[in-house]
Coordinates of C-alpha atoms in Angstrom, one line a residue:
Chain A
M270 CA -20.2 -43.4 -28.0
T271 CA -16.5 -43.4 -27.6
E272 CA -16.1 -41.5 -30.8
A273 CA -18.5 -38.8 -29.5
F274 CA -16.7 -38.4 -26.2
L275 CA -13.3 -38.4 -27.8
L276 CA -14.4 -35.6 -30.0
S277 CA -15.8 -33.7 -27.1
F278 CA -12.5 -34.1 -25.3
K279 CA -10.6 -32.9 -28.3
L280 CA -12.8 -29.9 -28.7
A281 CA -12.7 -29.0 -25.0
S282 CA -8.9 -29.4 -24.7
L283 CA -8.2 -27.3 -27.8
T284 CA -10.7 -24.7 -26.7
A285 CA -9.2 -24.5 -23.2
L286 CA -5.7 -24.3 -24.6
T287 CA -6.6 -21.5 -27.0
L288 CA -8.3 -19.6 -24.2
L289 CA -5.2 -20.0 -22.0
V290 CA -3.1 -18.4 -24.8
L291 CA -5.6 -15.8 -25.7
G292 CA -7.0 -15.1 -22.2
I293 CA -3.9 -14.4 -20.2
P294 CA -2.6 -11.4 -22.2
L295 CA -6.2 -10.1 -22.5
A296 CA -6.9 -10.4 -18.7
Y297 CA -3.5 -9.0 -17.9
A298 CA -4.1 -6.0 -20.1
L299 CA -7.6 -5.4 -18.7
V300 CA -6.2 -5.4 -15.1
F301 CA -2.9 -3.7 -15.4
K302 CA -2.9 -1.6 -18.6
R303 CA -4.9 1.4 -19.7
V304 CA -7.4 0.0 -22.2
P305 CA -9.3 2.6 -24.3
A306 CA -13.1 2.2 -24.0
R307 CA -12.5 -0.5 -21.4
A308 CA -16.3 -0.8 -20.5
L309 CA -17.1 -1.3 -24.2
V310 CA -14.4 -3.9 -24.7
E311 CA -15.4 -5.8 -21.7
A312 CA -19.1 -5.7 -22.6
V313 CA -18.3 -7.2 -26.0
L314 CA -16.1 -10.0 -24.6
L315 CA -18.6 -10.9 -21.9
M316 CA -21.7 -10.8 -24.2
P317 CA -21.8 -14.5 -24.9
L318 CA -22.8 -14.9 -21.2
T319 CA -26.3 -13.5 -22.0
L320 CA -26.6 -14.2 -25.7
P321 CA -28.7 -17.2 -26.5
P322 CA -26.4 -20.0 -27.9
T323 CA -28.5 -20.2 -31.0
V324 CA -28.0 -16.5 -31.7
L325 CA -24.2 -16.7 -31.5
G326 CA -24.4 -19.9 -33.5
Y327 CA -26.6 -18.2 -36.1
Y328 CA -24.1 -15.3 -36.7
L329 CA -21.2 -17.6 -36.8
L330 CA -22.9 -19.8 -39.3
V331 CA -23.7 -16.9 -41.6
L332 CA -20.2 -15.6 -41.3
L333 CA -18.5 -19.0 -41.8
A334 CA -20.7 -20.2 -44.7
P335 CA -18.7 -20.5 -48.1
D336 CA -20.2 -17.3 -49.2
G337 CA -20.1 -15.6 -45.8
A338 CA -17.8 -12.7 -44.9
L339 CA -15.3 -15.0 -43.3
G340 CA -16.0 -18.0 -45.6
R341 CA -14.9 -16.0 -48.6
L342 CA -11.5 -15.3 -46.9
G343 CA -10.9 -19.1 -46.7
F344 CA -12.5 -19.7 -43.4
D345 CA -15.4 -21.7 -44.7
W346 CA -15.6 -23.6 -41.4
A347 CA -19.4 -24.2 -41.2
F348 CA -20.2 -27.8 -40.4
R349 CA -16.5 -28.5 -39.7
F350 CA -14.5 -29.1 -36.6
E351 CA -12.7 -25.8 -37.0
G352 CA -16.1 -24.0 -36.9
I353 CA -17.2 -25.6 -33.6
W354 CA -13.7 -24.9 -32.2
L355 CA -14.1 -21.1 -33.0
A356 CA -17.7 -21.1 -31.6
S357 CA -16.5 -22.8 -28.4
V358 CA -13.7 -20.3 -27.9
L359 CA -16.0 -17.3 -28.2
F360 CA -18.7 -19.0 -26.1
S361 CA -16.4 -19.9 -23.2
L362 CA -14.3 -16.8 -23.3
P363 CA -16.3 -14.9 -20.6
F364 CA -15.8 -17.8 -18.1
A365 CA -12.1 -18.1 -18.6
L366 CA -11.6 -14.4 -18.8
T367 CA -13.4 -13.7 -15.6
A368 CA -11.4 -16.3 -13.7
Y369 CA -8.1 -15.0 -15.2
R370 CA -9.0 -11.4 -14.3
E371 CA -9.8 -12.4 -10.8
A372 CA -6.4 -14.0 -10.5
F373 CA -4.6 -11.0 -11.8
Q374 CA -6.6 -8.6 -9.6
A375 CA -5.2 -10.5 -6.5
V376 CA -1.7 -9.5 -7.5
E377 CA -0.9 -6.4 -5.4
P378 CA 0.7 -3.8 -7.7
E379 CA 2.7 -2.6 -4.7
V380 CA 4.4 -6.0 -4.3
L381 CA 5.5 -5.8 -8.0
E382 CA 6.8 -2.3 -7.5
V383 CA 8.8 -3.4 -4.5
T384 CA 10.3 -6.4 -6.3
R385 CA 11.5 -3.9 -8.9
T386 CA 13.4 -1.9 -6.3
L387 CA 14.8 -5.2 -5.2
G388 CA 16.5 -5.5 -8.6
L389 CA 14.2 -8.1 -10.2
G390 CA 13.8 -7.6 -14.0
P391 CA 10.5 -8.2 -15.9
F392 CA 11.4 -11.9 -16.6
K393 CA 12.2 -12.7 -13.0
R394 CA 9.2 -10.8 -11.7
W395 CA 6.9 -13.0 -13.9
V396 CA 8.5 -16.3 -13.2
R397 CA 9.2 -15.9 -9.5
V398 CA 6.5 -13.6 -8.3
V399 CA 3.5 -13.4 -10.7
L400 CA 3.1 -17.0 -12.1
P401 CA 3.3 -18.8 -8.8
W402 CA 0.8 -16.2 -7.4
I403 CA -1.8 -16.7 -10.2
W404 CA -1.4 -20.3 -11.4
P405 CA -4.2 -21.7 -9.4
G406 CA -6.5 -19.1 -10.8
L407 CA -5.3 -19.7 -14.3
L408 CA -5.8 -23.5 -13.9
S409 CA -9.3 -23.1 -12.4
G410 CA -10.3 -20.8 -15.3
T411 CA -9.0 -23.3 -17.8
L412 CA -10.8 -26.2 -16.2
L413 CA -14.0 -24.1 -16.1
A414 CA -13.6 -23.3 -19.8
F415 CA -13.0 -27.1 -20.5
A416 CA -16.1 -28.1 -18.5
H417 CA -18.2 -25.5 -20.1
T418 CA -17.2 -26.6 -23.6
L419 CA -17.9 -30.2 -22.8
G420 CA -21.5 -29.3 -21.9
E421 CA -22.1 -27.0 -24.8
F422 CA -25.0 -27.8 -27.1
G423 CA -26.7 -25.1 -28.9
V424 CA -23.8 -23.2 -30.5
V425 CA -22.1 -26.4 -31.6
L426 CA -25.4 -27.7 -33.2
M427 CA -26.0 -24.4 -35.0
V428 CA -22.4 -24.1 -36.4
G429 CA -21.4 -27.7 -36.7
G430 CA -24.6 -29.6 -37.3
N431 CA -24.4 -33.3 -36.4
L432 CA -21.7 -35.0 -38.4
P433 CA -20.3 -38.2 -36.7
G434 CA -16.5 -37.9 -36.1
E435 CA -16.5 -34.3 -37.3
T436 CA -18.9 -32.3 -35.3
R437 CA -21.1 -34.7 -33.3
V438 CA -19.9 -34.2 -29.8
A439 CA -21.2 -36.1 -26.7
S440 CA -23.9 -33.6 -25.7
I441 CA -25.4 -33.8 -29.2
Y442 CA -24.9 -37.6 -29.3
I443 CA -27.2 -37.8 -26.2
F444 CA -29.8 -35.6 -27.9
D445 CA -29.7 -38.0 -30.9
L446 CA -30.1 -41.0 -28.7
V447 CA -33.1 -39.6 -27.0
Q448 CA -34.6 -38.6 -30.4
A449 CA -34.2 -42.2 -31.5
L450 CA -35.6 -43.5 -28.2
E451 CA -32.4 -45.3 -27.2
F452 CA -32.7 -44.5 -23.5
E453 CA -30.3 -47.2 -22.2
E454 CA -27.4 -45.8 -24.2
A455 CA -28.4 -42.2 -23.4
A456 CA -28.5 -43.1 -19.7
R457 CA -24.9 -44.4 -19.8
A458 CA -23.6 -41.4 -21.7
A459 CA -25.4 -39.0 -19.3
L460 CA -23.9 -40.7 -16.3
I461 CA -20.4 -40.2 -17.6
F462 CA -21.3 -36.5 -17.9
V463 CA -22.4 -36.4 -14.3
A464 CA -19.2 -38.0 -13.1
L465 CA -17.1 -35.7 -15.3
S466 CA -18.8 -32.5 -14.2
F467 CA -18.5 -33.5 -10.5
V468 CA -14.7 -34.1 -10.8
L469 CA -14.1 -30.9 -12.7
V470 CA -16.1 -28.7 -10.4
L471 CA -14.5 -30.3 -7.4
A472 CA -11.0 -29.6 -8.9
V473 CA -12.0 -26.0 -9.5
R474 CA -13.3 -25.6 -5.9
T475 CA -10.1 -27.2 -4.5
L476 CA -7.9 -24.9 -6.5
E477 CA -9.9 -21.9 -5.3
V478 CA -9.5 -22.8 -1.7
R479 CA -5.8 -23.4 -2.1
W480 CA -5.5 -20.1 -3.9
R481 CA -7.2 -18.2 -1.1
S482 CA -5.0 -19.9 1.5
I483 CA -2.0 -18.6 -0.2
T484 CA -3.1 -15.1 -1.1
G485 CA -6.2 -14.4 1.0
S486 CA -4.8 -13.0 4.2
N487 CA -1.9 -11.0 3.0
A488 CA -4.1 -7.9 3.3
R489 CA -2.9 -5.3 5.8
Chain B
M286 CA 23.5 11.9 1.6
E287 CA 22.1 15.1 0.1
I288 CA 18.8 14.8 -1.7
D289 CA 17.4 17.3 -4.1
Y290 CA 14.2 16.1 -5.8
R291 CA 11.5 17.9 -7.9
L292 CA 8.2 16.3 -8.6
E293 CA 5.4 17.5 -10.8
R294 CA 2.9 14.7 -10.3
P295 CA 0.8 13.8 -8.4
L296 CA 1.7 17.0 -6.7
K297 CA 4.3 19.8 -7.1
L298 CA 7.1 19.2 -4.7
H299 CA 10.7 20.4 -4.3
A300 CA 12.5 18.6 -1.5
R301 CA 16.0 19.4 -0.4
L302 CA 17.3 17.6 2.6
Q303 CA 20.2 15.8 4.2
V304 CA 19.8 12.1 5.1
Q305 CA 22.3 11.2 7.7
G306 CA 21.6 8.1 9.9
L307 CA 18.0 7.9 10.9
T308 CA 16.4 11.0 9.3
V309 CA 12.7 11.5 9.9
L310 CA 10.4 13.3 7.5
L311 CA 7.4 14.8 9.1
G312 CA 4.5 16.3 7.4
E313 CA 0.7 16.4 7.3
S314 CA -1.1 13.8 5.4
G315 CA -1.3 14.9 1.7
S316 CA 1.9 16.9 2.0
G317 CA 3.7 14.5 -0.4
K318 CA 5.8 12.4 2.0
T319 CA 4.9 9.1 0.3
S320 CA 5.2 10.6 -3.1
L321 CA 8.7 11.7 -2.3
L322 CA 9.7 8.2 -1.1
R323 CA 8.2 6.6 -4.2
A324 CA 10.2 9.0 -6.4
L325 CA 13.4 8.2 -4.5
A326 CA 12.6 4.5 -5.1
G327 CA 12.3 5.2 -8.8
L328 CA 8.5 4.4 -8.9
L329 CA 7.4 8.0 -9.6
R330 CA 8.9 10.3 -12.2
A331 CA 11.1 13.0 -10.8
R332 CA 14.1 15.1 -11.5
G333 CA 17.0 15.6 -9.2
R334 CA 19.9 14.1 -7.4
P335 CA 20.9 11.3 -6.6
F336 CA 19.9 8.5 -8.9
A337 CA 17.0 10.2 -10.7
D338 CA 17.9 8.8 -14.1
L339 CA 18.3 5.2 -12.9
A340 CA 15.5 2.6 -13.2
P341 CA 14.3 1.2 -9.8
E342 CA 16.0 -2.1 -10.6
R343 CA 19.4 -0.4 -10.7
R344 CA 19.2 2.1 -7.8
R345 CA 19.8 -0.2 -4.9
V346 CA 17.4 1.8 -2.7
G347 CA 15.5 -0.3 -0.1
Y348 CA 11.9 0.7 0.0
L349 CA 9.4 -0.4 2.6
P350 CA 5.8 0.7 1.8
Q351 CA 3.2 0.9 4.5
G352 CA 1.7 -2.5 3.6
Y353 CA 5.3 -4.1 3.6
A354 CA 4.6 -5.7 0.2
L355 CA 5.8 -9.2 1.0
V356 CA 5.3 -11.8 -1.7
P357 CA 2.4 -13.9 -0.2
H358 CA 3.3 -17.3 -1.7
M359 CA 6.9 -17.1 -0.5
T360 CA 8.2 -17.9 3.0
A361 CA 9.9 -15.3 5.1
L362 CA 13.3 -16.7 4.0
E363 CA 12.4 -16.7 0.3
N364 CA 11.2 -13.2 0.6
V365 CA 14.4 -12.0 2.2
A366 CA 16.4 -13.9 -0.5
L367 CA 14.6 -12.1 -3.3
P368 CA 17.4 -9.6 -4.0
L369 CA 20.1 -12.3 -3.6
H370 CA 21.4 -15.0 -5.9
G371 CA 22.2 -18.7 -5.6
P372 CA 22.7 -21.0 -2.6
S373 CA 24.9 -18.5 -0.8
G374 CA 21.9 -16.1 -1.1
R375 CA 19.8 -18.3 1.2
R376 CA 22.5 -18.3 3.8
T377 CA 22.8 -14.6 3.6
A378 CA 19.1 -14.2 3.9
G379 CA 19.2 -16.5 6.9
R380 CA 21.7 -14.1 8.5
W381 CA 19.5 -11.1 7.9
L382 CA 16.5 -12.9 9.4
E383 CA 18.7 -13.4 12.4
R384 CA 19.5 -9.7 12.6
V385 CA 15.8 -8.9 12.9
E386 CA 15.4 -11.7 15.4
L387 CA 13.1 -13.9 13.2
K388 CA 15.3 -16.8 12.3
H389 CA 12.8 -19.2 14.0
L390 CA 10.0 -18.1 11.6
A391 CA 12.0 -18.4 8.4
E392 CA 9.6 -21.0 6.9
R393 CA 6.4 -19.1 7.7
R394 CA 4.4 -17.4 4.9
P395 CA 3.4 -13.7 5.4
H396 CA -0.2 -14.6 6.4
E397 CA 1.1 -16.7 9.2
L398 CA 3.0 -13.8 10.7
S399 CA 1.9 -10.8 12.8
G400 CA 2.1 -7.2 11.5
G401 CA 5.3 -6.5 13.4
E402 CA 6.9 -9.7 12.2
R403 CA 5.9 -9.0 8.6
Q404 CA 7.5 -5.6 9.0
R405 CA 10.7 -7.1 10.2
V406 CA 10.8 -9.6 7.3
A407 CA 10.4 -6.6 4.9
L408 CA 13.2 -4.8 6.7
A409 CA 15.5 -7.8 6.4
R410 CA 14.6 -8.1 2.7
A411 CA 15.4 -4.4 2.1
L412 CA 18.7 -4.7 4.0
A413 CA 19.6 -7.9 2.0
L414 CA 19.8 -5.6 -1.0
E415 CA 22.7 -3.8 0.7
P416 CA 21.0 -0.6 -0.2
R417 CA 22.6 2.9 -0.5
L418 CA 19.6 4.5 0.9
L419 CA 16.7 3.0 3.0
L420 CA 13.2 4.3 2.7
L421 CA 10.5 3.6 5.3
D422 CA 6.9 4.7 4.9
E423 CA 5.0 5.1 8.1
P424 CA 6.5 1.9 9.7
T425 CA 4.6 2.3 12.9
S426 CA 1.1 3.3 11.7
A427 CA -0.2 -0.3 11.7
L428 CA 1.4 -1.4 14.9
D429 CA 0.0 -1.3 18.5
A430 CA 1.8 0.8 21.1
A431 CA 4.1 -2.0 22.5
T432 CA 5.1 -3.3 19.1
R433 CA 5.7 0.2 18.0
E434 CA 8.3 0.8 20.6
T435 CA 10.3 -2.4 19.8
A436 CA 10.0 -1.8 16.1
V437 CA 11.4 1.7 16.4
E438 CA 14.2 0.5 18.6
L439 CA 15.1 -2.3 16.1
I440 CA 15.1 0.1 13.2
E441 CA 17.2 2.6 15.0
R442 CA 19.7 0.0 16.1
I443 CA 20.2 -1.6 12.8
V444 CA 20.4 1.7 10.9
R445 CA 23.0 2.8 13.4
E446 CA 25.1 -0.4 13.2
E447 CA 25.0 -0.4 9.4
G448 CA 25.6 3.3 9.1
L449 CA 22.9 3.3 6.6
P450 CA 21.3 6.6 5.4
T451 CA 17.6 6.1 6.2
L452 CA 14.7 8.3 5.4
L453 CA 11.6 7.5 7.6
V454 CA 8.3 9.2 6.8
T455 CA 5.8 9.5 9.7
H456 CA 3.3 11.8 11.4
D457 CA 4.1 10.2 14.7
P458 CA 6.0 12.7 17.0
Y459 CA 7.2 9.7 19.1
V460 CA 9.1 8.3 16.2
A461 CA 10.2 11.8 15.2
A462 CA 11.7 12.4 18.6
R463 CA 13.9 9.3 18.1
S464 CA 15.6 10.5 14.9
R465 CA 19.0 11.9 14.5
S466 CA 17.7 14.5 12.1
L467 CA 14.2 15.8 11.6
A468 CA 12.9 17.4 8.4
V469 CA 9.5 18.8 8.0
L470 CA 7.7 19.0 4.7
E471 CA 5.3 21.9 4.3
A472 CA 3.7 23.5 1.2
G473 CA 5.7 21.5 -1.2
R474 CA 9.2 21.9 0.3
V475 CA 11.3 21.1 3.3
R476 CA 10.8 24.1 5.5
Q477 CA 13.0 23.0 8.4
Q478 CA 15.6 20.4 9.2
G479 CA 17.6 19.9 12.3
P480 CA 18.1 17.9 15.4
P481 CA 14.6 16.9 16.7
D482 CA 15.0 18.9 20.0
E483 CA 15.6 22.0 18.0
V484 CA 12.6 21.5 15.7
F485 CA 10.3 20.6 18.6
S486 CA 11.3 23.7 20.6
R487 CA 11.9 26.2 17.9
P488 CA 9.6 25.3 15.0
A489 CA 10.2 27.7 12.0
T490 CA 6.6 28.2 11.0
L491 CA 3.1 28.1 12.5
G492 CA 2.3 24.9 10.5
I493 CA 5.3 23.1 11.9
A494 CA 4.5 24.3 15.4
R495 CA 1.0 22.7 15.1
L496 CA 2.6 19.5 13.6
V497 CA 5.0 19.1 16.5
G498 CA 2.4 19.8 19.2
F499 CA 2.4 23.6 19.8
A500 CA -1.2 23.8 20.9
N501 CA -0.9 27.4 22.1
V502 CA -0.3 29.8 19.3
F503 CA -1.3 33.4 19.4
S504 CA -1.0 36.5 17.3
G505 CA 0.0 39.8 18.9
K506 CA 1.7 43.1 18.3
V507 CA 5.3 44.1 19.2
A508 CA 4.9 46.6 22.1
G509 CA 8.5 47.3 22.9
R510 CA 12.0 45.9 23.0
E511 CA 14.2 45.0 25.9
E512 CA 17.6 43.4 26.3
G513 CA 17.4 39.9 24.7
G514 CA 13.8 40.0 23.5
V515 CA 10.6 41.8 22.8
W516 CA 7.4 42.5 24.7
I517 CA 4.3 41.3 22.7
E518 CA 0.8 42.5 23.4
T519 CA -1.9 39.9 22.9
Q520 CA -5.5 40.6 24.0
G521 CA -4.4 43.1 26.5
L522 CA -1.7 40.9 28.0
R523 CA 2.0 41.6 27.7
V524 CA 4.3 38.6 27.3
F525 CA 8.1 38.8 27.1
A526 CA 9.6 36.6 24.3
P527 CA 13.3 36.2 23.8
T528 CA 14.7 36.7 20.3
A529 CA 18.0 37.5 18.8
A530 CA 16.4 39.4 15.8
P531 CA 13.7 41.5 17.4
P532 CA 10.9 42.6 14.9
K533 CA 9.9 46.3 14.6
A534 CA 7.8 47.8 17.2
G535 CA 4.1 47.7 16.1
S536 CA 4.5 44.7 13.7
R537 CA 2.2 41.7 14.0
V538 CA 3.9 38.5 15.2
H539 CA 2.9 35.0 16.2
W540 CA 4.1 33.4 19.4
G541 CA 3.5 30.1 21.1
I542 CA 4.2 27.9 24.0
R543 CA 4.0 24.1 24.3
P544 CA 1.4 22.7 26.7
E545 CA 4.1 20.8 28.5
E546 CA 6.0 24.0 29.2
V547 CA 3.2 26.2 30.7
M548 CA 4.0 26.2 34.5
I549 CA 1.4 26.3 37.2
V550 CA 2.3 28.7 40.0
R551 CA 1.9 27.2 43.4
P552 CA 0.7 29.9 45.9
D553 CA 3.0 28.7 48.6
R554 CA 6.1 29.0 46.4
P555 CA 6.8 32.6 45.2
L556 CA 8.5 32.8 41.8
S557 CA 11.9 34.3 41.0
A558 CA 12.1 37.5 39.0
P559 CA 12.4 36.3 35.3
L560 CA 9.5 34.0 35.7
A561 CA 7.5 36.6 37.4
R562 CA 7.0 38.7 34.3
N563 CA 4.8 36.4 32.2
R564 CA 2.1 35.5 34.6
L565 CA -1.6 35.4 34.3
E566 CA -4.6 34.4 36.3
V567 CA -6.8 31.8 34.7
R568 CA -9.8 29.6 35.5
V569 CA -9.7 25.9 34.9
R570 CA -12.3 25.1 32.3
R571 CA -11.8 21.5 31.5
L572 CA -9.6 18.6 32.8
I573 CA -9.1 15.7 30.3
K574 CA -7.1 12.6 31.1
K575 CA -4.9 11.4 28.3
G576 CA -2.9 8.4 29.3
L577 CA -0.5 9.5 32.0
V578 CA -1.0 13.2 31.5
Y579 CA -3.9 15.5 32.1
V580 CA -4.7 18.1 29.5
V581 CA -6.0 21.1 31.3
R582 CA -7.8 23.9 29.4
V583 CA -7.7 27.2 31.1
A584 CA -9.0 30.6 30.2
G585 CA -8.2 34.1 31.4
A586 CA -6.6 36.8 29.4
L587 CA -5.6 34.0 27.1
E588 CA -7.0 30.5 26.4
L589 CA -4.4 27.9 27.0
E590 CA -3.8 24.2 26.9
V591 CA -1.7 23.0 29.8
A592 CA -0.3 19.4 30.0
L593 CA 0.1 18.2 33.5
P594 CA 1.9 14.9 34.4
R595 CA -0.2 12.7 36.6
H596 CA 2.0 13.1 39.7
V597 CA 1.7 16.9 39.6
Q598 CA -2.0 16.7 39.3
D599 CA -2.1 14.2 42.2
R600 CA -0.4 16.9 44.3
L601 CA -2.2 19.9 43.1
R602 CA -5.7 18.4 42.8
L603 CA -7.0 20.9 40.4
A604 CA -10.7 20.9 39.6
E605 CA -12.8 22.5 36.9
G606 CA -13.7 26.0 38.1
D607 CA -10.5 26.6 40.1
L608 CA -8.8 29.9 39.9
I609 CA -5.1 29.5 39.4
E610 CA -2.1 31.3 38.2
V611 CA 0.1 30.2 35.3
A612 CA 3.6 31.3 34.2
L613 CA 4.9 31.4 30.7
K614 CA 8.6 31.2 31.4
P615 CA 10.3 33.4 28.7
A616 CA 12.8 30.6 27.8
Y617 CA 9.8 28.5 26.6
V618 CA 8.0 31.2 24.7
H619 CA 8.7 30.9 21.1
L620 CA 8.5 33.7 18.6
F621 CA 7.6 32.6 15.0
S622 CA 9.1 34.7 12.3
S623 CA 6.3 37.0 11.1
G624 CA 6.8 36.2 7.4
D625 CA 6.2 32.5 7.9
A626 CA 3.5 33.1 10.5
S627 CA 1.1 34.5 7.8
S628 CA 1.1 31.2 6.0

């Protein structure tokens, strides 16, 4: 059980970190920059929200197979940790992106303009004005992505299969246990999930409340 | 400070004006007042003098937008210290907060402050920049009447004490009246600038006249000249208007009189000669109470709006339907230049 949970944590942490690095510039661009065919770009990025996990998993599996389009380029990541990492990033992207975008949308462009007239260069504007303004939103988005990855099942199973230590994450481990009628062990694992989910969602909610108390009533 | 700015976007604008002490820029909404301020702050592309080729970071122009734009996660003191550096910066910021009488609220965040207090924090922050020019966009529009008065007083006092060129944009005649110089933006350029008394009593165009409260504007024909002025015929009524440059007989002109300057003739007090010439009999159509004044609409040969202080109405006791006589004292009759009047 420990092995499965450790693998889940590793996957969720790496996924959340990747999304942080990838999502911030993406969200920033979507809010503040002119993006060509914005609606189209957003639709593609948010599609995993409505796509069945098995469908996303299926395409990734085909692409990442040794003779797949990506597999031939050296990314033969099917049934490997790298494969479920990529799948998790794509699958959780809409959650992180939505949270990040909301954080950036709260930043009033007028405030940034005025700080320019006060002599603050781009670096100072980011460090002193923007980051302290959006960090609760960034953290809550990252926690959401982490939690979402922990609970993911279909995509991981499709792309990674069920290899202990490589791709068998906790959610799949529980499925296995139930298949093997080992209900006692399954109950323990499930309980850990309940506790984890509760803590994570509580943290996200607390951050959101804090965030609104800072930014909420600055409206004219 | 002399300003000469040309904008192409979001609207075509060529503004030339003098900023000396508290200078108010008056204009209808959509006339480009805010765009001009944003261009002066460097936030909109424009050509002209001064500083048009400098980035906003390098202009040292203090800009207060309508929403004040305080940084929400910073305290009042931290906001004021934004343009300053180091530990001495915090002390300087504290002194500026003292200047706007907010020292006791230094640790509050913007959402814990009232609208008037937020504005003062934003003012202190702009002043901490030690700007070469201060720009204020509709500083009174979001304030209630009592706060408005103290806000204007504070702005006026600080600007005077600092000797700071300040351009304040508004459509509030109360604020305009407090300025040292009043400029009016119309049809993409500054059509008139001068002391507020002059602009209020002698607006250069019909549009400016309406903007500064000339409710009574009429068109007529020059019927004849006389020493110091012309006779204008309007709807069968002859009115004498003083002018130094009398237009040709027969030409069409516009003239007007402010509601505050229409006099009601009391039957028991006969009028002296100059006043006696522009008189007409009218009937009171409507009486509207607006704060401490009554706005009286009367109709006779002309339809006029007359503003009546409450104490005058308390003595006259006018009622709707009364027949009265009003006088348009020539000194208060304003002739608009006919070229501008067509616009």
